[in-house]
Short mmCIF file of C-alpha atoms and ligand atoms in Angstrom, two decimals:
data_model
loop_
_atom_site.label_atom_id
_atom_site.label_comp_id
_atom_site.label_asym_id
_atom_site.label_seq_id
_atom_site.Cartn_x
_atom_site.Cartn_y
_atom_site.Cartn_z
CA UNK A 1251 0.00 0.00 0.00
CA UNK A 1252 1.20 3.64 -1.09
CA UNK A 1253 2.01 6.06 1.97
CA UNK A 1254 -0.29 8.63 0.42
CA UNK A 1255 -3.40 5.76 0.72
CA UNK A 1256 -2.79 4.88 4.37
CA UNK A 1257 -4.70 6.36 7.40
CA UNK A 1258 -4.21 8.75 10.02
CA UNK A 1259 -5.26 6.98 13.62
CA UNK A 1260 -6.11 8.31 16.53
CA UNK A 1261 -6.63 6.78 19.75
CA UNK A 1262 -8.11 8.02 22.97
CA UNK A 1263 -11.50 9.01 24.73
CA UNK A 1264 -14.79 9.59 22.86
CA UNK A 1265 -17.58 10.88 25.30
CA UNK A 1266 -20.51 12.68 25.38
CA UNK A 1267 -19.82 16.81 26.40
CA UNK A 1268 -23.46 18.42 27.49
CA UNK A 1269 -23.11 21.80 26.62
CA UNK A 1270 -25.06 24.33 28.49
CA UNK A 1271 -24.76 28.16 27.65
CA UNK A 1272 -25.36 30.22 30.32
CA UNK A 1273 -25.15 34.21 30.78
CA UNK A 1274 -22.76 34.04 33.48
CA UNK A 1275 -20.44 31.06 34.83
CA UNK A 1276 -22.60 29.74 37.30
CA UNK A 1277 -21.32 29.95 41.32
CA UNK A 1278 -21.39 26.93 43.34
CA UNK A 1279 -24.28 25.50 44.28
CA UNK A 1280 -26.48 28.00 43.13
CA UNK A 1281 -28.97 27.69 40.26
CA UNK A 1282 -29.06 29.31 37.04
CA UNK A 1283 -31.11 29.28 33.94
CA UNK A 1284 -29.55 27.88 30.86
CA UNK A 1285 -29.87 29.95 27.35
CA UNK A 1286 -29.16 26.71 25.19
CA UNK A 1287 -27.69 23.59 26.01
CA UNK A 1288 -26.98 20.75 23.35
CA UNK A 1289 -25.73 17.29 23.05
CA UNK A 1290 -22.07 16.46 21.18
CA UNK A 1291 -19.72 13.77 20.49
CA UNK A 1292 -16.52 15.14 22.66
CA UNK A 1293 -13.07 13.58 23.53
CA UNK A 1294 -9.52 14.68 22.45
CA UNK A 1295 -8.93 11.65 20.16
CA UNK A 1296 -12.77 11.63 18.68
CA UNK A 1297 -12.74 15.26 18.21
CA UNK A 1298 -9.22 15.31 16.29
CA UNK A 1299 -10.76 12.56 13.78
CA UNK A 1300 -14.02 14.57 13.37
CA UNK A 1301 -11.96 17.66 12.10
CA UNK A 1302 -9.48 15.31 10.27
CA UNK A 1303 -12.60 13.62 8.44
CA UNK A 1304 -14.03 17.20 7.46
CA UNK A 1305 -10.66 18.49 6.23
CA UNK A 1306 -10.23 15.26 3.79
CA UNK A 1307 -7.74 12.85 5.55
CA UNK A 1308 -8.55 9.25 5.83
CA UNK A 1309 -8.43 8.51 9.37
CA UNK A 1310 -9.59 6.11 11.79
CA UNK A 1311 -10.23 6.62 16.03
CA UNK A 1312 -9.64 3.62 18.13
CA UNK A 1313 -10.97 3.96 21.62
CA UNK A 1314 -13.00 2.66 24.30
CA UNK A 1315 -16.71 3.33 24.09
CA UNK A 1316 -19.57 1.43 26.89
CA UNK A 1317 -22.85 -0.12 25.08
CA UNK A 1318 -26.24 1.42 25.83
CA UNK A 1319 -28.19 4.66 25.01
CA UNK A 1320 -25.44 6.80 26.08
CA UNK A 1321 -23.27 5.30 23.64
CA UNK A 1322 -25.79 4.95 20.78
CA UNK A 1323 -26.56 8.96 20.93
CA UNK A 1324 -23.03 9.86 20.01
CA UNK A 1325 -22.13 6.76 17.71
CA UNK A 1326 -18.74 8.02 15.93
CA UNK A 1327 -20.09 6.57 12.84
CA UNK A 1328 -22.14 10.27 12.70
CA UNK A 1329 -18.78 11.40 11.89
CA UNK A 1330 -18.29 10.76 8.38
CA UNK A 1331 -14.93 9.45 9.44
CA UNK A 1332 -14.46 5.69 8.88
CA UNK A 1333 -14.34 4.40 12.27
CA UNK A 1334 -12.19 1.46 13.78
CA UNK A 1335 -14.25 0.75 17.13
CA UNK A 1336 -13.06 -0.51 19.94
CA UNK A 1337 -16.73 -1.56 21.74
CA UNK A 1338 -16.25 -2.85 25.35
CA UNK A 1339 -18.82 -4.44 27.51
CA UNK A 1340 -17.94 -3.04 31.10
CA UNK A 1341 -20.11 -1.38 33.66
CA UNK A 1342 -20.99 2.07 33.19
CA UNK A 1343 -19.31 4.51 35.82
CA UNK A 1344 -20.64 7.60 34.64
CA UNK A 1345 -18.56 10.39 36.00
CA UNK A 1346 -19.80 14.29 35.38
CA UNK A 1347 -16.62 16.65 34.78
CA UNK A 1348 -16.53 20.19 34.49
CA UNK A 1349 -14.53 20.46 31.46
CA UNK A 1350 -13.82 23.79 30.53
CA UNK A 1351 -14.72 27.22 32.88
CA UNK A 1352 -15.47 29.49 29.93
CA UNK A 1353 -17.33 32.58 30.78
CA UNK A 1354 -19.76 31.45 28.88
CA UNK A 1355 -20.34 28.00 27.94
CA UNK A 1356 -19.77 25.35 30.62
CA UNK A 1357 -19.46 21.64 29.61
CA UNK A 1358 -19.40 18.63 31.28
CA UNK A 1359 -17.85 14.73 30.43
CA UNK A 1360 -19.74 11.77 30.59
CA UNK A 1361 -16.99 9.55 30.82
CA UNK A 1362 -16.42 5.90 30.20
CA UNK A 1363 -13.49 4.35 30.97
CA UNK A 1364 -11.12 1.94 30.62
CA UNK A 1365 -9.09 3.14 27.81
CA UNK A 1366 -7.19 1.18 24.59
CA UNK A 1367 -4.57 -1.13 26.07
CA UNK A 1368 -1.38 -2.62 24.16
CA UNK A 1369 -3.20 -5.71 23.97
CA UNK A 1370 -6.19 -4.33 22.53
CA UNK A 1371 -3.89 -2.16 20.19
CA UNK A 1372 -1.41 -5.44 19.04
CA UNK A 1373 -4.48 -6.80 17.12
CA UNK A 1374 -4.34 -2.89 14.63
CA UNK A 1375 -3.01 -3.71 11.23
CA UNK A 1376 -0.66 -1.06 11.69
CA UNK A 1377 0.73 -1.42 7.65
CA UNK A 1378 -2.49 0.59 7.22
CA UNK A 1379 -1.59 3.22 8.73
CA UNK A 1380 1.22 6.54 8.44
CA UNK A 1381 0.82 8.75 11.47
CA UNK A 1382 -0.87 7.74 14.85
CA UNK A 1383 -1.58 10.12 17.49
CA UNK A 1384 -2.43 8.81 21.17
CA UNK A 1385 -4.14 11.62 23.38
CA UNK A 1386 -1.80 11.36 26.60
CA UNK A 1387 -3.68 9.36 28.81
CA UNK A 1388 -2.87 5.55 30.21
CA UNK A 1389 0.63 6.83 30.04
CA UNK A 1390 2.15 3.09 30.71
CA UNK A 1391 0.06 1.29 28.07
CA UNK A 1392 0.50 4.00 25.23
CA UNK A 1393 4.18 3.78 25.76
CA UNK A 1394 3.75 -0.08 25.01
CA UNK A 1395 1.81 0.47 21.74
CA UNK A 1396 4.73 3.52 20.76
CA UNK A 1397 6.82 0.75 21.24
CA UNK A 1398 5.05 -1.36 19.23
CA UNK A 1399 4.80 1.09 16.49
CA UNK A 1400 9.08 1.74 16.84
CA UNK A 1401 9.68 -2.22 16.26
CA UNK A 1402 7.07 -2.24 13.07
CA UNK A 1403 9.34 1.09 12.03
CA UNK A 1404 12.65 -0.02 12.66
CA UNK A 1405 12.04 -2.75 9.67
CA UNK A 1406 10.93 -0.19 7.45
CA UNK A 1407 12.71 2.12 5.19
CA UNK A 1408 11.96 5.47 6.54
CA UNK A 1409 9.53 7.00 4.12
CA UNK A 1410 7.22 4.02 4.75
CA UNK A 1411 7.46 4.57 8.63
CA UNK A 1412 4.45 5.47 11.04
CA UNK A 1413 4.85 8.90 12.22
CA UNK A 1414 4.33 9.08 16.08
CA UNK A 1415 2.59 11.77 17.39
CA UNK A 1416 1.58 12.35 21.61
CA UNK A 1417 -0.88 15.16 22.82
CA UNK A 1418 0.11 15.89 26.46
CA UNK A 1419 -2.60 18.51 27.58
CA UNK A 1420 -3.39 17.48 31.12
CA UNK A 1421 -1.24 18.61 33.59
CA UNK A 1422 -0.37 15.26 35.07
CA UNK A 1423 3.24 14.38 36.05
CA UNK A 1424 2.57 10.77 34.66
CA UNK A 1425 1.98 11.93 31.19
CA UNK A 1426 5.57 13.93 30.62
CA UNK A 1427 7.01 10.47 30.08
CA UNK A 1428 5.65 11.09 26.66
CA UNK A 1429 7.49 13.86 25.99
CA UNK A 1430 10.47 11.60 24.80
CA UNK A 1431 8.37 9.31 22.73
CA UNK A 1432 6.49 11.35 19.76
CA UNK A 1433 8.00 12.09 16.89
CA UNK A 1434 5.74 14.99 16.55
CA UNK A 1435 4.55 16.43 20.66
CA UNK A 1436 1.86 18.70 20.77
CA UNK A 1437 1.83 20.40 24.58
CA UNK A 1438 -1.18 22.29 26.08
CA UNK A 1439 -1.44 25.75 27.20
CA UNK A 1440 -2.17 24.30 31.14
CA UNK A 1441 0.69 21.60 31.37
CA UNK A 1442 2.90 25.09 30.07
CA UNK A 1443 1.56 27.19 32.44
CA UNK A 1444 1.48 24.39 35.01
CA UNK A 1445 5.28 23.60 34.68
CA UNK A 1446 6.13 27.19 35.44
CA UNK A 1447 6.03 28.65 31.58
CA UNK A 1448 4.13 32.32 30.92
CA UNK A 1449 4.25 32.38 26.87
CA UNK A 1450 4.73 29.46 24.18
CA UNK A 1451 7.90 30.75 23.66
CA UNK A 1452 9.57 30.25 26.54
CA UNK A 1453 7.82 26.45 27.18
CA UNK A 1454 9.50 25.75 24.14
CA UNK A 1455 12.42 26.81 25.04
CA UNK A 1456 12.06 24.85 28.52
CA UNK A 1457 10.58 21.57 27.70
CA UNK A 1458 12.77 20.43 24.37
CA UNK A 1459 15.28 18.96 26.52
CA UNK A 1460 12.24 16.76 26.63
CA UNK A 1461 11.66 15.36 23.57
CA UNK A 1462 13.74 13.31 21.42
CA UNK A 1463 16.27 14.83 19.02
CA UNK A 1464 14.62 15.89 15.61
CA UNK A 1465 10.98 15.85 17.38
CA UNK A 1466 8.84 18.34 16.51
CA UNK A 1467 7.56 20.50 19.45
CA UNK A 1468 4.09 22.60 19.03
CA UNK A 1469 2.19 24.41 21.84
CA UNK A 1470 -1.01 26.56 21.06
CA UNK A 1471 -1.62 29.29 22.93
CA UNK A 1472 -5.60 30.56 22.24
CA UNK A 1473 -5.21 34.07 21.18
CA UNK A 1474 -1.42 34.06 20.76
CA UNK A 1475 -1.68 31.14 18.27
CA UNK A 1476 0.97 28.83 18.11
CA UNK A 1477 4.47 28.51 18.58
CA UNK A 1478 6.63 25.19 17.45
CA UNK A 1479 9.90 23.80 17.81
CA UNK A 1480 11.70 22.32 14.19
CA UNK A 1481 13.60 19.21 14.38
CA UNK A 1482 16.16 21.47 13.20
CA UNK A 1483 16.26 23.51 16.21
CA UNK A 1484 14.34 26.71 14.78
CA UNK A 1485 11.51 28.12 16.20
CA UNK A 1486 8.42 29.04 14.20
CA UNK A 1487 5.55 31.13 15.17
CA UNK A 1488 1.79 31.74 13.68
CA UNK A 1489 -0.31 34.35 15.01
CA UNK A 1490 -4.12 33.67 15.27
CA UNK A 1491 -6.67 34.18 12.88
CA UNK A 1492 -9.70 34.85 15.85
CA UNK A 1493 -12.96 34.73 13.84
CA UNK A 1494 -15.21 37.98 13.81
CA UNK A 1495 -16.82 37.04 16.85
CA UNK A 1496 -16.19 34.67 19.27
CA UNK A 1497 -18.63 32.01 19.91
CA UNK A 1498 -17.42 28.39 20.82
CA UNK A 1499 -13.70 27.45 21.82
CA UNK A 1500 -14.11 24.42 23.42
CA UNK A 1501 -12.47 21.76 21.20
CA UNK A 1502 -10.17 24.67 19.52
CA UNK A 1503 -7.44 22.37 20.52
CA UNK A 1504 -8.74 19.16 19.66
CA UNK A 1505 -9.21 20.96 15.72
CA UNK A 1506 -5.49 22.98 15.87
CA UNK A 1507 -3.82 19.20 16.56
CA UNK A 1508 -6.27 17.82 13.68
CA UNK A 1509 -5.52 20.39 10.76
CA UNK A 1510 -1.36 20.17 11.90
CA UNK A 1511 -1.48 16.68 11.48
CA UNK A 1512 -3.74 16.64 8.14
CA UNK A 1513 -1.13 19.24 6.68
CA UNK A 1514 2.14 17.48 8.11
CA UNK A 1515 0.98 13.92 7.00
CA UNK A 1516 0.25 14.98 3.51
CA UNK A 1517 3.84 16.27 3.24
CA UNK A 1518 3.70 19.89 4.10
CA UNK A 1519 6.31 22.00 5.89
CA UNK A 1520 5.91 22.84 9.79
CA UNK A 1521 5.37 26.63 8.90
CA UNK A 1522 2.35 25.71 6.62
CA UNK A 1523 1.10 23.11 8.79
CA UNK A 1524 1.57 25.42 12.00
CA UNK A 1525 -0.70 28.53 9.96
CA UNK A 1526 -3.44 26.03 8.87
CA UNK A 1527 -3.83 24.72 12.42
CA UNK A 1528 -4.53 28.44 13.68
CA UNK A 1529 -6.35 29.31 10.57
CA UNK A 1530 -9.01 26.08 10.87
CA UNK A 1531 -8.94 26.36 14.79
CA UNK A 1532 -9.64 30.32 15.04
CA UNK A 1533 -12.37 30.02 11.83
CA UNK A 1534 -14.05 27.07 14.38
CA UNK A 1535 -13.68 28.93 17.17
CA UNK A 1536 -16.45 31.55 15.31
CA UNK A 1537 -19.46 28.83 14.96
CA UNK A 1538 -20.70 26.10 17.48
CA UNK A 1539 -19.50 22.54 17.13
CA UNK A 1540 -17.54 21.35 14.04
CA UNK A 1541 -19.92 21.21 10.97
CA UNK A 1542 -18.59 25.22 9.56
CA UNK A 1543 -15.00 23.74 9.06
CA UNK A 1544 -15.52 21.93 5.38
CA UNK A 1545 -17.25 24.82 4.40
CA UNK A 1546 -14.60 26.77 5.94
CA UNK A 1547 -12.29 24.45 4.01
CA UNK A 1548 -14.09 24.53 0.49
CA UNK A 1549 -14.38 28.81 0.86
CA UNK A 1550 -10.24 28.90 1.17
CA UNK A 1551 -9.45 26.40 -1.45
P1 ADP B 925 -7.40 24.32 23.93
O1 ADP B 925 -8.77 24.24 23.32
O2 ADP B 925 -6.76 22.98 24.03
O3 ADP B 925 -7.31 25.13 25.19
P2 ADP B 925 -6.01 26.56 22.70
O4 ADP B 925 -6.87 27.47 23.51
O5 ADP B 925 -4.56 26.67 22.94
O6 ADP B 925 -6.48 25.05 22.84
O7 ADP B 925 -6.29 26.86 21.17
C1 ADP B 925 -5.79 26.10 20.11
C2 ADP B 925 -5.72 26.97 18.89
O8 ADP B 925 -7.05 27.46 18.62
C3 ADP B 925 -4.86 28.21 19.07
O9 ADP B 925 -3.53 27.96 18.64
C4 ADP B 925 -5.54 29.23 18.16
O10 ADP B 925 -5.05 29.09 16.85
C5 ADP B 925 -7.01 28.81 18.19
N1 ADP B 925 -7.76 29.64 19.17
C6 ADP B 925 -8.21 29.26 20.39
N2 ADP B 925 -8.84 30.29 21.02
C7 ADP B 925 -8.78 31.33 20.15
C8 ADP B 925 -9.24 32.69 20.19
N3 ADP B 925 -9.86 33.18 21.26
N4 ADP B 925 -9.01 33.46 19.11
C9 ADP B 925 -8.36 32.97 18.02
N5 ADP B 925 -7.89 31.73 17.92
C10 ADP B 925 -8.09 30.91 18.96
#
């Protein structure tokens, strides 16, 4: 199979986010009325493959989802994305999160765990496959399937080899064990600020004694954009491109990692990879949800 016909794979959490606008974030237990609330597919990993679907990349999400209603109301296969499912039977635990403290919109996980193991992931026909991306989370695991992934690369010549890519964006000490192991790292805002860093300059700077030589380093920063680190040691920048007014930024992220890794596994240089992610995340960042962003796509080409 050609390099160009293989998939992009991503594994990690798919949930259900209820999303419920209200006019100001709401103080503890008080009650307040909510101006809209809706229903979406959420999770790093399911979100990513969403955005990759709409931009054009083949891609597949791998990750753990619970059967029942819960499940069946955010199916991935909504997403037009072809979908490799990993469907456990296990007992719901259903956990509510507060996700993200927005002025504005306030959203909440219903979680079901237990996530992808190396077991699970030994079965993947990985000669499908050119990049996968793991959403930082059973750290100890997910370093057992990057290994997996090194031993199918190290028989490879190196154009034919799986590009590795690691999302650490919870500030959990476990997860930095990552930073050594993606061949492309993409580090949150709140692990920067966490581990002491004020701008993405300056986390770059700090954290690439992290990652393995000739890794790629790339931390968004909302309104500042997005900074990156080249494998050749240069550091690139893109400003923002906020959209004329703001209305949803929850999954920004999720979409920035998406459109880098659309652009960087069909070939194209950091710079233009590191633009598009702040041009596709700031345009989604203007409309609710994810459906805008082919449009958003077909307008630009
Ligand atoms: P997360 O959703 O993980 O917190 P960020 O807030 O760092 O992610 O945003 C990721 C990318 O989304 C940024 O690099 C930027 O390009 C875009 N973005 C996010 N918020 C805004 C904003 N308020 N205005 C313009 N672009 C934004």
């Amino acid at each position: 199979m050609e390099q160009k016909d293989k998939k992009v794979l991503c594994i990690g959490l798919v949930c259900l986010d209820i999303i419920s606008v209200v006019d100001k974030y709401p103080e503890e237990d008080t009650d307040s009325r909510c101006v809209s609330q809706r229903w979406q597919r959420g999770g790093n990993a399911s979100n990513s493959c969403t955005v990759l679907s709409l931009l054009g990349s083949s891609c597949a999400f791998m990750g753990s989802l619970c059967a029942g209603p819960v499940a069946r109301s955010h199916d991935p296969l909504q997403c037009k994305a072809p979908v490799l499912l990993h469907v456990r039977k296990l007992h719901h635990s259903l956990k509510l999160l507060p996700l993200m403290a927005d002025r504005r919109l306030r959203s909440y996980v219903v979680q079901n765990v237990p996530d992808v193991t190396a077991e699970d992931f030994s079965k993947v026909e990985l000669r499908h496959f050119k990049w996968i991306h793991w959403e930082g989370r059973n750290v100890d695991e997910q370093l057992k399937m990057i290994q997996q992934v090194a031993r199918h690369n190290a028989a490879l010549p190196w154009q034919q080899r799986i590009t590795i890519s690691v999302e650490i964006e919870k500030p959990r000490e476990p997860l930095y064990e990552l930073f050594a192991y993606g061949d492309v790292v993409f580090v949150s805002k709140d692990v920067a600020r966490h581990l002491g860093f004020h701008t993405p300059q300056s986390a770059l700077e700090g954290l690439r004694c992290r990652v393995k030589v000739g890794a790629v380093l790339i931390c968004a920063w909302a309104e500042k954009g997005a900074d990156a680190l080249a494998p050749d040691g240069l550091f690139i920048h893109s400003d923002a491109f906020p959209p004329e007014r703001l209305i949803d930024t929850l999954g920004a992220g999720d979409t920035f990692n998406a459109a880098v890794i659309h652009k960087l596994s069909n070939g194209a240089r950091l710079e233009e990879a590191l633009t598009f992610g702040c041009r596709v995340a700031g345009g989604k960042c203007g409309f609710h949800g994810y459906g805008g962003i082919a449009d958003m796509v077909t307008r630009q080409e």
